Amino acid sequence: MLGLRQHQLRCSWTSSTCRTSHGSCCRVVGPSAMSLRRATCCGAGKRTGSTAAAQQRNGKLPKQQSSGGVHDDAPQMQGSALTRMVTSRISSAASLQEMEDAVSEWGSSFDFIHTSAAFVKAGKLVQHKTAAASRWALLDRLATLWDSQMPHAEPRQLSNVLWACGKLQYANPQLWSRTLAAFREQLHHGQQQVVGQDVANVLHGAANAALANKGDVPGVPRAELEACVSELGASMRLLVTHPLLEGVDSQSIANTLWALAKLRINPGDAALNSMLQAMSRPAQQEGMVPQDFFNMLWAVSELRCRCSWQPQIDQRVWQRLLAELQLQRTAQSGAPL
């Protein structure tokens, strides 16, 4: 089997050293700019592999984002004049202050879709170098609305809120524990289909929350988090082993692996092997961009180093991944490796 070390020798990426719990060192390879592709306007992951059922559930085809896409959760411009006004104010907000003004004026008319969209809009706006202290009043207002609306939310909105709170570093223990528990309930017993982007969004949010909170997700004990991650990993495994890869795309898989590496939780070797193998399938590679590929290989290296995972996949999978790497590098540089 062609090992990860051969990948490292063939790639001209920057590398750093990590230390295992046993004190030994291993090489961790990753791109020099390893930030995960940012989710925008409601979650983390574009929808090139979405199922027809998921599209019907959402009422429209998902938008594509050049810098990484997410569930476009903004309510559509339909319904009453009030609904259209609320939707317009959320969508047009150009700063956190404008979003806070919109919530102050129209928050009493928000439903769970509006509130989820407002959380994620705030997640977008915080990229604009806004002072961190200015976000807390807005998020506290939204959290109050969300507390009563959450029982009615679907997986899409639940995962979007968790993604946004991770992005915003909003450490509200009650919001985290209740929303994560509600998503797990939907995962097992909900009427709505959970797709790969939902799973990736939840893990992405949890990973960012843990990074900002000394390794802990607010309100979620480590043992509970590990159990949740195992469930999400099993769910992703089912999605990626579907013959038609329904409900999953390359970005969702790559972001899931990235989040698992950041959380330093192995959801099970079988789940990790399935995700890695799925990334080599033609249907996934057609929609893959370089950041997906780089995130995936960085995560594989981190999970091997920190979580004792030894990938068990066929040599042909490594060969297909290396061939894809060659294409990605050629596309970027204009010349083969």
Coordinates of C-alpha atoms in Angstrom, one line a residue:
M1 CA 0.0 0.0 0.0
L2 CA 1.2 3.4 -0.8
G3 CA 1.5 5.2 2.5
L4 CA 0.9 8.8 3.5
R5 CA 4.6 9.4 3.7
Q6 CA 4.9 9.0 -0.1
H7 CA 2.2 11.7 -0.4
Q8 CA 4.3 13.9 1.8
L9 CA 7.4 13.4 -0.3
R10 CA 5.6 14.2 -3.5
C11 CA 3.9 17.3 -2.3
S12 CA 5.7 20.6 -2.0
W13 CA 3.6 21.8 1.0
T14 CA 4.9 23.3 4.2
S15 CA 5.2 20.9 7.2
S16 CA 5.4 21.2 10.9
T17 CA 6.0 18.8 13.8
C18 CA 3.4 17.5 16.2
R19 CA 4.0 15.6 19.4
T20 CA 1.9 12.6 20.4
S21 CA 0.7 11.7 23.8
H22 CA 3.7 9.3 24.1
G23 CA 6.2 12.1 23.5
S24 CA 7.3 11.0 20.1
C25 CA 7.2 13.3 17.1
C26 CA 5.7 12.8 13.7
R27 CA 5.6 15.0 10.7
V28 CA 2.3 16.7 9.9
V29 CA 1.9 18.0 6.4
G30 CA -0.6 20.6 5.4
P31 CA -0.9 23.6 3.0
S32 CA 0.6 26.8 4.2
A33 CA -2.8 28.4 4.4
M34 CA -4.9 25.7 6.1
S35 CA -8.0 27.6 7.1
L36 CA -11.1 25.7 6.3
R37 CA -13.1 27.0 3.4
R38 CA -15.5 29.4 5.0
A39 CA -19.2 28.7 5.2
T40 CA -21.4 31.6 4.2
C41 CA -25.0 32.4 4.7
C42 CA -26.0 29.3 6.7
G43 CA -23.7 26.3 7.3
A44 CA -20.5 24.8 5.8
G45 CA -20.4 23.0 2.5
K46 CA -21.6 23.4 -1.0
R47 CA -24.3 21.1 -2.3
T48 CA -23.0 19.6 -5.6
G49 CA -23.9 16.1 -4.3
S50 CA -27.2 16.9 -2.7
T51 CA -30.1 14.6 -3.2
A52 CA -33.3 15.4 -5.0
A53 CA -35.1 14.8 -1.7
A54 CA -32.9 17.4 0.0
Q55 CA -33.6 19.9 -2.7
Q56 CA -37.3 19.3 -2.5
R57 CA -37.1 19.7 1.3
N58 CA -35.4 23.1 0.9
G59 CA -37.7 24.2 -1.8
K60 CA -34.9 25.3 -4.2
L61 CA -31.6 24.3 -5.5
P62 CA -28.7 25.3 -3.1
K63 CA -26.5 28.3 -4.0
Q64 CA -22.9 27.8 -4.9
Q65 CA -20.3 30.0 -3.1
S66 CA -16.8 30.5 -4.6
S67 CA -15.2 30.6 -1.2
G68 CA -17.2 27.7 0.2
G69 CA -20.9 27.5 0.5
V70 CA -23.5 26.7 3.2
H71 CA -27.2 26.1 3.4
D72 CA -28.8 29.2 2.0
D73 CA -31.2 29.5 4.9
A74 CA -32.5 33.0 4.4
P75 CA -36.3 32.8 4.0
Q76 CA -37.5 33.2 0.5
M77 CA -39.2 36.5 -0.5
Q78 CA -42.6 35.0 -0.4
G79 CA -45.6 35.1 1.9
S80 CA -47.0 38.2 3.7
A81 CA -45.6 41.7 3.4
L82 CA -44.3 41.3 7.0
T83 CA -42.4 38.2 6.1
R84 CA -40.9 39.9 3.0
M85 CA -39.8 42.8 5.1
V86 CA -38.2 40.7 7.8
T87 CA -36.4 38.6 5.1
S88 CA -35.2 41.8 3.4
R89 CA -33.8 43.2 6.6
I90 CA -31.8 40.1 7.4
S91 CA -30.5 39.7 3.9
S92 CA -29.5 43.3 3.4
A93 CA -27.7 43.8 6.8
A94 CA -24.2 45.0 6.0
S95 CA -22.8 45.1 9.5
L96 CA -23.5 43.5 12.9
Q97 CA -25.0 46.8 14.0
E98 CA -27.5 46.7 11.2
M99 CA -28.3 43.1 12.1
E100 CA -28.8 44.1 15.7
D101 CA -31.1 46.9 14.6
A102 CA -33.1 44.5 12.5
V103 CA -33.5 42.1 15.4
S104 CA -34.5 44.9 17.7
E105 CA -37.2 46.1 15.2
W106 CA -38.4 42.8 13.8
G107 CA -37.3 40.1 16.2
S108 CA -40.8 39.6 17.6
S109 CA -41.8 38.4 14.0
F110 CA -38.9 36.0 13.6
D111 CA -39.6 32.3 13.2
F112 CA -36.9 29.6 13.5
I113 CA -35.8 30.1 9.9
H114 CA -35.3 33.8 10.4
T115 CA -33.4 33.3 13.6
S116 CA -31.1 30.7 12.0
A117 CA -30.5 32.9 9.0
A118 CA -29.7 35.8 11.3
F119 CA -27.1 33.7 13.2
V120 CA -25.4 32.8 10.0
K121 CA -25.6 36.3 8.6
A122 CA -23.7 37.4 11.7
G123 CA -21.2 34.6 11.1
K124 CA -20.6 36.2 7.6
L125 CA -20.4 39.7 8.9
V126 CA -17.9 39.0 11.6
Q127 CA -15.3 38.4 8.9
H128 CA -15.3 42.1 8.2
K129 CA -13.0 42.9 11.1
T130 CA -15.8 43.9 13.4
A131 CA -14.9 44.2 17.1
A132 CA -15.6 41.0 18.9
A133 CA -17.2 42.7 21.9
S134 CA -20.0 44.2 19.7
R135 CA -21.4 40.8 18.7
W136 CA -22.5 39.6 22.2
A137 CA -25.6 41.7 22.6
L138 CA -26.8 40.6 19.2
L139 CA -26.1 36.9 19.9
D140 CA -27.8 37.0 23.3
R141 CA -30.9 38.4 21.6
L142 CA -30.9 35.7 19.0
A143 CA -30.3 33.0 21.6
T144 CA -33.4 34.2 23.5
L145 CA -35.5 33.9 20.3
W146 CA -33.9 30.5 19.4
D147 CA -34.6 29.0 22.8
S148 CA -38.4 29.0 22.2
Q149 CA -38.1 28.3 18.4
M150 CA -35.6 25.4 18.5
P151 CA -38.1 22.6 19.1
H152 CA -39.7 23.4 15.7
A153 CA -36.4 23.6 13.8
E154 CA -35.2 21.1 11.2
P155 CA -31.7 19.6 10.8
R156 CA -30.8 22.4 8.4
Q157 CA -31.5 25.2 10.9
L158 CA -30.0 23.3 13.9
S159 CA -26.8 22.6 12.1
N160 CA -26.6 26.2 10.7
V161 CA -26.9 27.7 14.2
L162 CA -24.2 25.4 15.6
W163 CA -21.9 26.3 12.6
A164 CA -22.5 30.1 13.2
C165 CA -22.0 29.9 17.0
G166 CA -18.7 28.1 16.4
K167 CA -17.6 30.7 13.8
L168 CA -18.7 33.5 16.2
Q169 CA -17.0 31.8 19.2
Y170 CA -20.3 32.2 21.1
A171 CA -20.0 30.2 24.3
N172 CA -23.6 29.9 25.4
P173 CA -23.7 26.5 27.2
Q174 CA -27.5 26.1 27.1
L175 CA -27.7 26.9 23.4
W176 CA -24.9 24.4 22.6
S177 CA -26.2 21.6 24.7
R178 CA -29.8 21.9 23.7
T179 CA -29.2 22.5 20.0
L180 CA -26.7 19.6 19.8
A181 CA -29.1 17.3 21.6
A182 CA -32.0 18.4 19.2
F183 CA -29.8 17.6 16.2
R184 CA -29.0 14.2 17.5
E185 CA -32.7 13.5 18.1
Q186 CA -33.4 14.6 14.5
L187 CA -30.5 12.3 13.3
H188 CA -32.2 9.3 14.8
H189 CA -35.9 10.0 14.8
G190 CA -36.6 13.1 12.7
Q191 CA -38.9 13.3 9.7
Q192 CA -36.4 15.4 7.7
Q193 CA -33.5 13.9 5.9
V194 CA -30.0 14.7 7.3
V195 CA -27.5 15.3 4.6
G196 CA -23.7 15.4 4.6
Q197 CA -23.6 19.2 4.8
D198 CA -25.7 19.1 8.0
V199 CA -23.2 16.7 9.6
A200 CA -20.2 18.8 8.4
N201 CA -21.7 22.0 9.8
V202 CA -22.3 20.5 13.2
L203 CA -18.7 19.2 13.5
H204 CA -17.3 22.4 12.0
G205 CA -19.1 24.5 14.6
A206 CA -18.0 22.1 17.4
A207 CA -14.4 22.2 16.3
N208 CA -14.3 26.0 16.2
A209 CA -16.0 26.2 19.6
A210 CA -13.5 23.8 21.1
L211 CA -10.6 25.7 19.6
A212 CA -11.9 28.9 21.2
N213 CA -12.7 27.3 24.6
K214 CA -9.5 25.4 25.6
G215 CA -10.6 22.2 23.8
D216 CA -14.2 22.0 25.2
V217 CA -17.5 22.6 23.6
P218 CA -19.6 24.9 25.9
G219 CA -22.2 22.9 27.9
V220 CA -21.1 19.6 26.4
P221 CA -19.0 17.2 28.5
R222 CA -16.2 15.5 26.6
A223 CA -17.7 12.0 26.9
E224 CA -21.0 13.3 25.5
L225 CA -19.1 15.1 22.7
E226 CA -17.2 11.9 21.8
A227 CA -20.5 9.9 21.7
C228 CA -22.0 12.6 19.5
V229 CA -19.0 12.6 17.1
S230 CA -19.2 8.8 16.8
E231 CA -22.9 9.0 15.8
L232 CA -22.1 11.7 13.3
G233 CA -19.2 9.7 11.9
A234 CA -21.5 6.7 11.5
S235 CA -24.1 8.9 9.7
M236 CA -21.4 10.2 7.3
R237 CA -20.2 6.7 6.7
L238 CA -23.7 5.7 5.6
L239 CA -23.9 8.7 3.3
V240 CA -20.6 8.2 1.6
T241 CA -21.1 4.5 1.0
H242 CA -24.4 5.1 -0.8
P243 CA -24.0 3.8 -4.4
L244 CA -25.0 7.2 -5.8
L245 CA -23.3 9.3 -3.0
E246 CA -26.7 10.9 -2.4
G247 CA -26.7 13.8 0.1
V248 CA -22.9 14.3 0.3
D249 CA -20.3 16.2 -1.6
S250 CA -16.5 16.5 -1.5
Q251 CA -16.5 19.7 0.6
S252 CA -18.7 18.1 3.2
I253 CA -16.4 15.1 3.5
A254 CA -13.2 17.2 3.6
N255 CA -14.7 19.6 6.2
T256 CA -15.8 16.7 8.3
L257 CA -12.3 15.2 8.3
W258 CA -10.9 18.6 9.1
A259 CA -13.2 19.1 12.1
L260 CA -12.5 15.6 13.4
A261 CA -8.8 16.3 13.3
K262 CA -9.3 19.6 15.1
L263 CA -11.4 17.9 17.8
R264 CA -8.9 15.0 18.0
I265 CA -11.7 12.5 18.0
N266 CA -11.7 9.3 16.0
P267 CA -15.3 8.4 15.3
G268 CA -14.2 4.9 14.2
D269 CA -11.7 3.6 11.7
A270 CA -14.4 2.3 9.4
A271 CA -16.0 5.7 9.2
L272 CA -12.7 7.4 8.4
N273 CA -11.7 4.8 5.8
S274 CA -15.1 5.2 4.1
M275 CA -14.7 9.0 3.9
L276 CA -11.2 8.8 2.5
Q277 CA -12.3 6.2 0.0
A278 CA -15.3 8.3 -1.1
M279 CA -13.0 11.2 -1.9
S280 CA -11.3 9.1 -4.6
R281 CA -14.6 8.4 -6.4
P282 CA -15.1 10.2 -9.8
A283 CA -18.4 11.7 -8.7
Q284 CA -16.6 13.5 -5.8
Q285 CA -13.5 14.5 -7.7
E286 CA -15.6 16.2 -10.4
G287 CA -16.7 18.8 -7.8
M288 CA -13.5 18.9 -5.8
V289 CA -11.4 22.1 -5.5
P290 CA -7.8 22.3 -4.2
Q291 CA -8.9 23.4 -0.6
D292 CA -11.0 20.3 -0.3
F293 CA -8.1 18.1 -1.2
F294 CA -5.6 19.9 1.0
N295 CA -7.9 19.8 4.0
M296 CA -8.4 16.1 3.5
L297 CA -4.8 15.2 3.4
W298 CA -3.9 17.5 6.3
A299 CA -6.7 15.9 8.3
V300 CA -5.5 12.4 7.4
S301 CA -2.0 13.2 8.6
E302 CA -3.3 14.8 11.9
L303 CA -5.6 11.9 12.6
R304 CA -2.8 9.4 12.1
C305 CA -0.5 11.3 14.3
R306 CA -2.9 12.2 17.1
C307 CA -5.7 9.6 17.0
S308 CA -3.7 6.4 16.1
W309 CA -5.6 5.9 12.9
Q310 CA -3.9 3.8 10.2
P311 CA -5.9 4.1 7.0
Q312 CA -6.9 0.7 5.6
I313 CA -7.8 1.4 2.0
D314 CA -6.8 -0.2 -1.3
Q315 CA -3.7 1.0 -3.1
R316 CA -5.8 2.0 -6.1
V317 CA -7.5 4.6 -3.8
W318 CA -4.2 6.2 -3.1
Q319 CA -3.3 6.1 -6.8
R320 CA -6.5 7.9 -7.7
L321 CA -5.9 10.5 -5.0
L322 CA -2.4 11.1 -6.2
A323 CA -3.7 11.5 -9.7
E324 CA -6.1 14.1 -8.5
L325 CA -3.3 15.8 -6.6
Q326 CA -1.4 16.0 -9.9
L327 CA -4.4 17.6 -11.6
Q328 CA -4.9 20.1 -8.8
R329 CA -1.3 21.1 -8.8
T330 CA -1.2 21.4 -12.6
A331 CA -4.3 23.6 -12.5
Q332 CA -2.8 25.9 -9.9
S333 CA 0.8 26.2 -11.4
G334 CA 0.2 25.5 -15.0
A335 CA 2.8 22.7 -15.0
P336 CA 2.8 19.1 -13.7
L337 CA 4.7 18.0 -10.6

